[in-house]
Short mmCIF file of N, CA and C and ligand atoms in Angstrom, two decimals:
data_model
loop_
_atom_site.label_atom_id
_atom_site.label_comp_id
_atom_site.label_asym_id
_atom_site.label_seq_id
_atom_site.Cartn_x
_atom_site.Cartn_y
_atom_site.Cartn_z
N MET A 1 -3.08 25.32 10.43
CA MET A 1 -2.56 23.96 10.65
C MET A 1 -1.10 23.88 10.19
N ALA A 2 -0.23 23.37 11.07
CA ALA A 2 1.19 23.23 10.71
C ALA A 2 1.34 22.19 9.61
N LYS A 3 2.23 22.48 8.67
CA LYS A 3 2.43 21.57 7.54
C LYS A 3 3.18 20.31 7.98
N ILE A 4 2.72 19.18 7.47
CA ILE A 4 3.38 17.90 7.77
C ILE A 4 4.14 17.45 6.53
N LEU A 5 3.52 17.66 5.38
CA LEU A 5 4.14 17.21 4.13
C LEU A 5 5.36 18.06 3.79
N SER A 6 6.34 17.42 3.19
CA SER A 6 7.62 18.07 2.94
C SER A 6 7.57 19.05 1.77
N GLN A 7 8.63 19.84 1.67
CA GLN A 7 8.77 20.73 0.53
C GLN A 7 8.85 19.90 -0.76
N LYS A 8 9.48 18.72 -0.64
CA LYS A 8 9.61 17.83 -1.80
C LYS A 8 8.21 17.46 -2.34
N PHE A 9 7.28 17.22 -1.42
CA PHE A 9 5.91 16.91 -1.83
C PHE A 9 5.32 18.07 -2.65
N TYR A 10 5.46 19.29 -2.09
CA TYR A 10 4.88 20.45 -2.78
C TYR A 10 5.59 20.73 -4.11
N ASP A 11 6.90 20.52 -4.14
CA ASP A 11 7.64 20.73 -5.40
C ASP A 11 7.17 19.73 -6.46
N GLN A 12 6.98 18.49 -6.00
CA GLN A 12 6.52 17.43 -6.93
C GLN A 12 5.13 17.77 -7.47
N MET A 13 4.25 18.26 -6.61
CA MET A 13 2.90 18.60 -7.04
C MET A 13 2.93 19.77 -8.04
N LYS A 14 3.78 20.74 -7.77
CA LYS A 14 3.91 21.89 -8.68
C LYS A 14 4.35 21.42 -10.07
N LYS A 15 5.25 20.44 -10.06
CA LYS A 15 5.76 19.91 -11.33
C LYS A 15 4.65 19.16 -12.09
N LEU A 16 3.79 18.47 -11.35
CA LEU A 16 2.74 17.67 -11.98
C LEU A 16 1.53 18.50 -12.42
N GLU A 17 1.27 19.59 -11.71
CA GLU A 17 0.07 20.40 -11.96
C GLU A 17 -0.24 20.66 -13.44
N PRO A 18 0.77 21.10 -14.24
CA PRO A 18 0.44 21.41 -15.64
C PRO A 18 -0.03 20.20 -16.46
N ARG A 19 0.25 19.00 -15.98
CA ARG A 19 -0.16 17.81 -16.72
C ARG A 19 -1.62 17.42 -16.49
N TYR A 20 -2.25 18.03 -15.50
CA TYR A 20 -3.62 17.64 -15.13
C TYR A 20 -4.60 18.77 -15.42
N PRO A 21 -5.85 18.42 -15.73
CA PRO A 21 -6.83 19.45 -16.09
C PRO A 21 -7.16 20.38 -14.94
N ASN A 22 -7.10 19.87 -13.71
CA ASN A 22 -7.35 20.72 -12.54
C ASN A 22 -6.68 20.08 -11.32
N LYS A 23 -6.73 20.79 -10.23
CA LYS A 23 -6.02 20.33 -9.02
C LYS A 23 -6.64 19.04 -8.45
N VAL A 24 -7.96 18.89 -8.59
CA VAL A 24 -8.61 17.70 -8.04
C VAL A 24 -8.05 16.44 -8.70
N ALA A 25 -7.71 16.55 -9.97
CA ALA A 25 -7.17 15.39 -10.69
C ALA A 25 -5.80 14.97 -10.16
N LEU A 26 -5.22 15.81 -9.33
CA LEU A 26 -3.91 15.50 -8.73
C LEU A 26 -4.03 14.61 -7.49
N LEU A 27 -5.26 14.28 -7.12
CA LEU A 27 -5.45 13.58 -5.85
C LEU A 27 -4.68 12.25 -5.77
N LEU A 28 -4.76 11.41 -6.79
CA LEU A 28 -4.07 10.12 -6.72
C LEU A 28 -2.56 10.28 -6.63
N PRO A 29 -1.94 11.11 -7.52
CA PRO A 29 -0.50 11.30 -7.37
C PRO A 29 -0.13 11.91 -6.01
N ALA A 30 -0.99 12.78 -5.49
CA ALA A 30 -0.69 13.39 -4.19
C ALA A 30 -0.71 12.32 -3.10
N LEU A 31 -1.68 11.42 -3.16
CA LEU A 31 -1.74 10.34 -2.17
C LEU A 31 -0.50 9.45 -2.28
N HIS A 32 -0.10 9.15 -3.52
CA HIS A 32 1.11 8.33 -3.74
C HIS A 32 2.34 8.98 -3.13
N GLN A 33 2.52 10.25 -3.45
CA GLN A 33 3.70 10.97 -2.99
C GLN A 33 3.70 11.05 -1.46
N ALA A 34 2.55 11.35 -0.88
CA ALA A 34 2.46 11.46 0.58
C ALA A 34 2.76 10.12 1.23
N GLN A 35 2.23 9.05 0.66
CA GLN A 35 2.47 7.73 1.24
C GLN A 35 3.95 7.34 1.12
N GLU A 36 4.57 7.77 0.06
CA GLU A 36 5.99 7.47 -0.11
C GLU A 36 6.80 8.13 1.01
N GLU A 37 6.34 9.29 1.43
CA GLU A 37 7.06 10.01 2.48
C GLU A 37 6.83 9.41 3.86
N SER A 38 5.59 9.03 4.15
CA SER A 38 5.33 8.59 5.53
C SER A 38 5.04 7.10 5.65
N GLY A 39 4.94 6.39 4.54
CA GLY A 39 4.67 4.95 4.61
C GLY A 39 3.19 4.64 4.74
N TRP A 40 2.42 5.64 5.15
CA TRP A 40 0.97 5.47 5.24
C TRP A 40 0.33 6.85 5.22
N LEU A 41 -1.00 6.90 5.32
CA LEU A 41 -1.70 8.18 5.18
C LEU A 41 -2.47 8.53 6.46
N PRO A 42 -1.78 9.14 7.41
CA PRO A 42 -2.50 9.55 8.64
C PRO A 42 -3.57 10.60 8.33
N PRO A 43 -4.59 10.73 9.19
CA PRO A 43 -5.67 11.69 8.94
C PRO A 43 -5.15 13.12 8.71
N GLU A 44 -4.11 13.53 9.45
CA GLU A 44 -3.60 14.91 9.29
C GLU A 44 -3.01 15.12 7.90
N VAL A 45 -2.41 14.06 7.36
CA VAL A 45 -1.84 14.15 6.00
C VAL A 45 -2.97 14.28 4.98
N MET A 46 -4.04 13.49 5.18
CA MET A 46 -5.17 13.57 4.24
C MET A 46 -5.83 14.94 4.33
N GLU A 47 -5.84 15.50 5.54
CA GLU A 47 -6.40 16.84 5.72
C GLU A 47 -5.57 17.87 4.94
N GLU A 48 -4.24 17.72 5.05
CA GLU A 48 -3.35 18.66 4.36
C GLU A 48 -3.48 18.52 2.83
N ILE A 49 -3.64 17.30 2.37
CA ILE A 49 -3.82 17.09 0.93
C ILE A 49 -5.13 17.75 0.48
N GLY A 50 -6.19 17.57 1.28
CA GLY A 50 -7.48 18.19 0.96
C GLY A 50 -7.36 19.71 0.88
N GLU A 51 -6.62 20.26 1.84
CA GLU A 51 -6.42 21.71 1.87
C GLU A 51 -5.66 22.17 0.61
N TYR A 52 -4.63 21.43 0.24
CA TYR A 52 -3.83 21.79 -0.93
C TYR A 52 -4.67 21.72 -2.22
N ILE A 53 -5.46 20.65 -2.31
CA ILE A 53 -6.23 20.43 -3.55
C ILE A 53 -7.52 21.26 -3.58
N GLY A 54 -8.01 21.58 -2.38
CA GLY A 54 -9.24 22.37 -2.31
C GLY A 54 -10.49 21.51 -2.22
N ILE A 55 -10.34 20.34 -1.56
CA ILE A 55 -11.52 19.51 -1.33
C ILE A 55 -11.58 19.13 0.15
N HIS A 56 -12.74 18.64 0.60
CA HIS A 56 -12.92 18.27 2.00
C HIS A 56 -12.09 17.02 2.31
N PRO A 57 -11.50 16.95 3.51
CA PRO A 57 -10.71 15.76 3.89
C PRO A 57 -11.50 14.45 3.75
N ALA A 58 -12.82 14.53 3.93
CA ALA A 58 -13.65 13.31 3.80
C ALA A 58 -13.59 12.79 2.36
N GLN A 59 -13.49 13.70 1.40
CA GLN A 59 -13.39 13.27 -0.01
C GLN A 59 -12.03 12.61 -0.26
N VAL A 60 -11.01 13.13 0.39
CA VAL A 60 -9.68 12.54 0.25
C VAL A 60 -9.72 11.12 0.82
N ARG A 61 -10.31 10.99 1.99
CA ARG A 61 -10.39 9.68 2.65
C ARG A 61 -11.23 8.70 1.82
N GLU A 62 -12.30 9.21 1.25
CA GLU A 62 -13.18 8.39 0.41
C GLU A 62 -12.37 7.73 -0.71
N VAL A 63 -11.55 8.51 -1.36
CA VAL A 63 -10.74 8.00 -2.48
C VAL A 63 -9.65 7.07 -1.95
N ALA A 64 -8.95 7.51 -0.89
CA ALA A 64 -7.85 6.71 -0.34
C ALA A 64 -8.35 5.35 0.15
N SER A 65 -9.55 5.31 0.70
CA SER A 65 -10.05 4.05 1.24
C SER A 65 -10.61 3.14 0.15
N PHE A 66 -10.83 3.68 -1.04
CA PHE A 66 -11.33 2.86 -2.16
C PHE A 66 -10.23 1.96 -2.71
N TYR A 67 -9.02 2.47 -2.76
CA TYR A 67 -7.90 1.74 -3.36
C TYR A 67 -7.07 1.03 -2.30
N THR A 68 -6.81 -0.27 -2.53
CA THR A 68 -6.05 -1.02 -1.52
C THR A 68 -4.57 -0.63 -1.48
N MET A 69 -4.12 0.11 -2.49
CA MET A 69 -2.69 0.49 -2.50
C MET A 69 -2.38 1.59 -1.50
N TYR A 70 -3.41 2.22 -0.96
CA TYR A 70 -3.15 3.26 0.04
C TYR A 70 -3.32 2.68 1.44
N ASN A 71 -2.34 2.97 2.28
CA ASN A 71 -2.35 2.44 3.64
C ASN A 71 -2.98 3.45 4.59
N LEU A 72 -4.08 3.04 5.20
CA LEU A 72 -4.77 3.96 6.12
C LEU A 72 -4.32 3.74 7.55
N LYS A 73 -3.42 2.78 7.74
CA LYS A 73 -2.78 2.64 9.06
C LYS A 73 -1.33 2.25 8.82
N PRO A 74 -0.47 2.42 9.84
CA PRO A 74 0.95 2.14 9.64
C PRO A 74 1.17 0.69 9.23
N VAL A 75 2.15 0.48 8.38
CA VAL A 75 2.49 -0.88 7.94
C VAL A 75 3.94 -1.17 8.32
N GLY A 76 4.27 -2.46 8.29
CA GLY A 76 5.62 -2.88 8.64
C GLY A 76 6.62 -2.52 7.54
N LYS A 77 7.89 -2.79 7.85
CA LYS A 77 8.95 -2.52 6.88
C LYS A 77 8.70 -3.29 5.59
N TYR A 78 8.21 -4.51 5.75
CA TYR A 78 7.87 -5.33 4.58
C TYR A 78 6.36 -5.55 4.55
N HIS A 79 5.78 -5.10 3.45
CA HIS A 79 4.32 -5.16 3.32
C HIS A 79 3.99 -6.21 2.27
N LEU A 80 3.47 -7.34 2.73
CA LEU A 80 3.15 -8.44 1.81
C LEU A 80 1.67 -8.41 1.50
N LYS A 81 1.35 -8.33 0.21
CA LYS A 81 -0.04 -8.33 -0.22
C LYS A 81 -0.24 -9.54 -1.11
N VAL A 82 -0.83 -10.58 -0.55
CA VAL A 82 -0.98 -11.84 -1.28
C VAL A 82 -2.34 -11.83 -1.98
N CYS A 83 -2.32 -12.04 -3.27
CA CYS A 83 -3.58 -12.09 -4.02
C CYS A 83 -4.32 -13.37 -3.65
N THR A 84 -5.59 -13.19 -3.27
CA THR A 84 -6.40 -14.37 -2.95
C THR A 84 -7.63 -14.41 -3.87
N ASN A 85 -7.50 -13.81 -5.03
CA ASN A 85 -8.58 -13.88 -5.99
C ASN A 85 -8.58 -15.27 -6.64
N VAL A 86 -9.54 -15.52 -7.52
CA VAL A 86 -9.82 -16.88 -7.97
C VAL A 86 -8.60 -17.66 -8.47
N ALA A 87 -7.85 -17.12 -9.44
CA ALA A 87 -6.74 -17.88 -10.01
C ALA A 87 -5.70 -18.20 -8.94
N CYS A 88 -5.40 -17.23 -8.10
CA CYS A 88 -4.39 -17.46 -7.06
C CYS A 88 -4.91 -18.43 -6.00
N CYS A 89 -6.18 -18.30 -5.69
CA CYS A 89 -6.80 -19.18 -4.70
C CYS A 89 -6.75 -20.63 -5.17
N LEU A 90 -7.06 -20.83 -6.46
CA LEU A 90 -7.05 -22.20 -7.01
C LEU A 90 -5.64 -22.79 -6.97
N ARG A 91 -4.64 -21.94 -6.93
CA ARG A 91 -3.26 -22.43 -6.93
C ARG A 91 -2.55 -22.26 -5.58
N GLY A 92 -3.36 -22.17 -4.52
CA GLY A 92 -2.77 -22.28 -3.18
C GLY A 92 -2.52 -20.99 -2.41
N ALA A 93 -3.10 -19.87 -2.86
CA ALA A 93 -2.85 -18.60 -2.14
C ALA A 93 -3.34 -18.66 -0.69
N ASP A 94 -4.48 -19.33 -0.45
CA ASP A 94 -5.00 -19.39 0.92
C ASP A 94 -4.02 -20.10 1.85
N GLU A 95 -3.38 -21.15 1.34
CA GLU A 95 -2.41 -21.89 2.17
C GLU A 95 -1.21 -21.00 2.50
N ILE A 96 -0.82 -20.17 1.54
CA ILE A 96 0.31 -19.26 1.77
C ILE A 96 -0.05 -18.26 2.87
N VAL A 97 -1.24 -17.68 2.76
CA VAL A 97 -1.69 -16.71 3.77
C VAL A 97 -1.74 -17.38 5.14
N GLU A 98 -2.35 -18.57 5.18
CA GLU A 98 -2.48 -19.30 6.45
C GLU A 98 -1.09 -19.61 7.04
N HIS A 99 -0.18 -19.99 6.17
CA HIS A 99 1.18 -20.31 6.60
C HIS A 99 1.84 -19.08 7.25
N LEU A 100 1.70 -17.93 6.61
CA LEU A 100 2.32 -16.71 7.14
C LEU A 100 1.62 -16.24 8.42
N GLU A 101 0.31 -16.41 8.47
CA GLU A 101 -0.42 -16.04 9.69
C GLU A 101 0.09 -16.85 10.88
N LYS A 102 0.27 -18.16 10.64
CA LYS A 102 0.76 -19.03 11.73
C LYS A 102 2.20 -18.68 12.07
N LYS A 103 3.02 -18.50 11.05
CA LYS A 103 4.44 -18.23 11.25
C LYS A 103 4.65 -16.97 12.10
N TRP A 104 3.87 -15.92 11.80
CA TRP A 104 4.08 -14.64 12.48
C TRP A 104 3.07 -14.39 13.60
N ASN A 105 2.16 -15.35 13.79
CA ASN A 105 1.15 -15.21 14.82
C ASN A 105 0.34 -13.91 14.68
N ILE A 106 -0.05 -13.62 13.47
CA ILE A 106 -0.91 -12.46 13.20
C ILE A 106 -2.03 -12.92 12.27
N ARG A 107 -3.01 -12.07 12.09
CA ARG A 107 -4.07 -12.32 11.11
C ARG A 107 -3.84 -11.37 9.95
N CYS A 108 -4.45 -11.70 8.84
CA CYS A 108 -4.37 -10.83 7.68
C CYS A 108 -4.82 -9.42 8.06
N GLY A 109 -4.11 -8.43 7.59
CA GLY A 109 -4.44 -7.05 7.93
C GLY A 109 -3.64 -6.55 9.12
N GLU A 110 -2.88 -7.45 9.74
CA GLU A 110 -2.11 -7.05 10.93
C GLU A 110 -0.62 -6.97 10.64
N THR A 111 0.09 -6.37 11.61
CA THR A 111 1.54 -6.18 11.52
C THR A 111 2.18 -6.90 12.69
N THR A 112 3.34 -7.50 12.46
CA THR A 112 4.03 -8.19 13.56
C THR A 112 4.44 -7.17 14.63
N ALA A 113 4.61 -7.66 15.86
CA ALA A 113 4.92 -6.77 16.99
C ALA A 113 6.21 -5.98 16.75
N ASP A 114 7.17 -6.57 16.04
CA ASP A 114 8.43 -5.85 15.78
C ASP A 114 8.32 -4.88 14.60
N ARG A 115 7.13 -4.76 14.04
CA ARG A 115 6.80 -3.87 12.92
C ARG A 115 7.59 -4.22 11.64
N LYS A 116 7.99 -5.50 11.57
CA LYS A 116 8.75 -5.89 10.39
C LYS A 116 7.84 -6.29 9.23
N PHE A 117 6.79 -7.05 9.53
CA PHE A 117 5.94 -7.56 8.45
C PHE A 117 4.48 -7.15 8.62
N THR A 118 3.87 -6.74 7.53
CA THR A 118 2.41 -6.57 7.48
C THR A 118 1.91 -7.53 6.41
N LEU A 119 0.87 -8.27 6.76
CA LEU A 119 0.32 -9.25 5.83
C LEU A 119 -1.09 -8.83 5.43
N MET A 120 -1.33 -8.83 4.13
CA MET A 120 -2.67 -8.47 3.65
C MET A 120 -3.07 -9.36 2.50
N GLU A 121 -4.39 -9.51 2.35
CA GLU A 121 -4.90 -10.17 1.16
C GLU A 121 -5.13 -9.07 0.13
N GLU A 122 -4.97 -9.42 -1.12
CA GLU A 122 -5.11 -8.43 -2.19
C GLU A 122 -6.05 -9.00 -3.25
N GLU A 123 -6.71 -8.10 -3.95
CA GLU A 123 -7.51 -8.53 -5.10
C GLU A 123 -6.56 -8.79 -6.26
N CYS A 124 -7.10 -9.21 -7.39
CA CYS A 124 -6.27 -9.62 -8.54
C CYS A 124 -5.16 -8.60 -8.84
N LEU A 125 -3.95 -9.12 -8.90
CA LEU A 125 -2.78 -8.27 -9.20
C LEU A 125 -2.46 -8.26 -10.68
N GLY A 126 -3.30 -8.91 -11.47
CA GLY A 126 -3.06 -8.94 -12.92
C GLY A 126 -1.96 -9.91 -13.30
N ALA A 127 -1.65 -10.85 -12.43
CA ALA A 127 -0.60 -11.83 -12.73
C ALA A 127 -1.21 -13.25 -12.65
N CYS A 128 -2.45 -13.39 -13.12
CA CYS A 128 -3.18 -14.66 -12.97
C CYS A 128 -2.46 -15.82 -13.66
N GLY A 129 -1.76 -15.53 -14.75
CA GLY A 129 -1.06 -16.59 -15.50
C GLY A 129 0.12 -17.15 -14.74
N THR A 130 0.56 -16.44 -13.72
CA THR A 130 1.69 -16.92 -12.92
C THR A 130 1.28 -16.96 -11.45
N ALA A 131 0.02 -17.33 -11.23
CA ALA A 131 -0.53 -17.41 -9.87
C ALA A 131 0.13 -18.56 -9.10
N PRO A 132 0.15 -18.45 -7.78
CA PRO A 132 -0.25 -17.32 -6.95
C PRO A 132 0.79 -16.20 -6.95
N ALA A 133 0.28 -14.99 -6.82
CA ALA A 133 1.15 -13.82 -6.88
C ALA A 133 0.99 -12.97 -5.63
N MET A 134 2.02 -12.22 -5.34
CA MET A 134 1.92 -11.25 -4.24
C MET A 134 2.81 -10.06 -4.56
N MET A 135 2.53 -8.97 -3.87
CA MET A 135 3.42 -7.82 -3.92
C MET A 135 4.13 -7.73 -2.58
N LEU A 136 5.43 -7.52 -2.66
CA LEU A 136 6.23 -7.30 -1.47
C LEU A 136 6.74 -5.88 -1.61
N ASN A 137 6.19 -4.98 -0.83
CA ASN A 137 6.38 -3.54 -1.05
C ASN A 137 6.01 -3.25 -2.51
N ASP A 138 6.96 -2.77 -3.35
CA ASP A 138 6.57 -2.45 -4.73
C ASP A 138 6.94 -3.54 -5.73
N ASP A 139 7.43 -4.68 -5.25
CA ASP A 139 7.87 -5.73 -6.18
C ASP A 139 6.88 -6.89 -6.28
N TYR A 140 6.78 -7.43 -7.47
CA TYR A 140 5.94 -8.59 -7.71
C TYR A 140 6.72 -9.88 -7.44
N HIS A 141 6.03 -10.87 -6.89
CA HIS A 141 6.57 -12.23 -6.78
C HIS A 141 5.47 -13.16 -7.27
N GLU A 142 5.85 -14.07 -8.14
CA GLU A 142 4.84 -14.93 -8.77
C GLU A 142 5.21 -16.40 -8.64
N ASN A 143 4.28 -17.27 -9.08
CA ASN A 143 4.47 -18.72 -8.99
C ASN A 143 4.87 -19.14 -7.58
N LEU A 144 4.16 -18.60 -6.62
CA LEU A 144 4.54 -18.85 -5.23
C LEU A 144 4.04 -20.20 -4.73
N ASP A 145 4.77 -20.76 -3.81
CA ASP A 145 4.30 -21.86 -2.99
C ASP A 145 4.96 -21.67 -1.63
N ILE A 146 4.74 -22.59 -0.72
CA ILE A 146 5.27 -22.36 0.63
C ILE A 146 6.81 -22.32 0.65
N PRO A 147 7.51 -23.24 -0.02
CA PRO A 147 8.99 -23.12 -0.02
C PRO A 147 9.46 -21.80 -0.63
N ALA A 148 8.79 -21.35 -1.69
CA ALA A 148 9.20 -20.09 -2.33
C ALA A 148 9.00 -18.91 -1.38
N ILE A 149 7.87 -18.89 -0.70
CA ILE A 149 7.60 -17.76 0.20
C ILE A 149 8.57 -17.79 1.38
N GLU A 150 8.88 -18.99 1.85
CA GLU A 150 9.86 -19.12 2.95
C GLU A 150 11.21 -18.55 2.54
N LYS A 151 11.60 -18.87 1.33
CA LYS A 151 12.90 -18.39 0.83
C LYS A 151 12.89 -16.84 0.74
N ILE A 152 11.81 -16.29 0.22
CA ILE A 152 11.71 -14.83 0.09
C ILE A 152 11.79 -14.17 1.46
N VAL A 153 11.00 -14.67 2.39
CA VAL A 153 10.92 -14.07 3.72
C VAL A 153 12.25 -14.21 4.47
N ALA A 154 12.92 -15.34 4.28
CA ALA A 154 14.21 -15.56 4.95
C ALA A 154 15.25 -14.55 4.47
N GLY A 155 15.08 -14.04 3.28
CA GLY A 155 16.06 -13.08 2.73
C GLY A 155 15.79 -11.64 3.14
N LEU A 156 14.76 -11.42 3.97
CA LEU A 156 14.41 -10.05 4.37
C LEU A 156 15.04 -9.70 5.71
N ALA A 157 15.90 -8.72 5.70
CA ALA A 157 16.61 -8.36 6.95
C ALA A 157 15.77 -7.46 7.82
S1 FES B 1 -6.17 -13.80 -9.41
FE1 FES B 1 -4.27 -13.45 -8.45
S2 FES B 1 -3.20 -12.26 -9.87
FE2 FES B 1 -5.12 -12.50 -10.77
#
């Protein structure tokens, strides 16, 4: 199988290897690094990770599909993950999601046709005290309401 993952990926894994008890324990960092390179985790990438670590691709997929931070399909340039767990829900997270769904004419879990925005619901982000919260790519945004989300989205080129 032709390699898809970069030399940078393999160099990074080599650097991390001594910190872990065995190669299988490298699975989460490997998924992170691979996703950073491609933006998501295509099946061929998971296969290559399985080959590198020495486990079946199904085991890689099992782990990747357990965590919402791993993208199993392509996402837009801006990936919004709005927490809709209890604290955020009580403070208007559902209205925010509904607002964005209407604005972009997509449903949660979908990406806009121009591939600019992906909207997702997320479980508790650990920011309940400043609910509602969301992640925009790797950044946190808290104390959201509709004007705040509009301002954030308007600033995205
Ligand atoms: S419930 Fe939304 S951050 Fe905890």
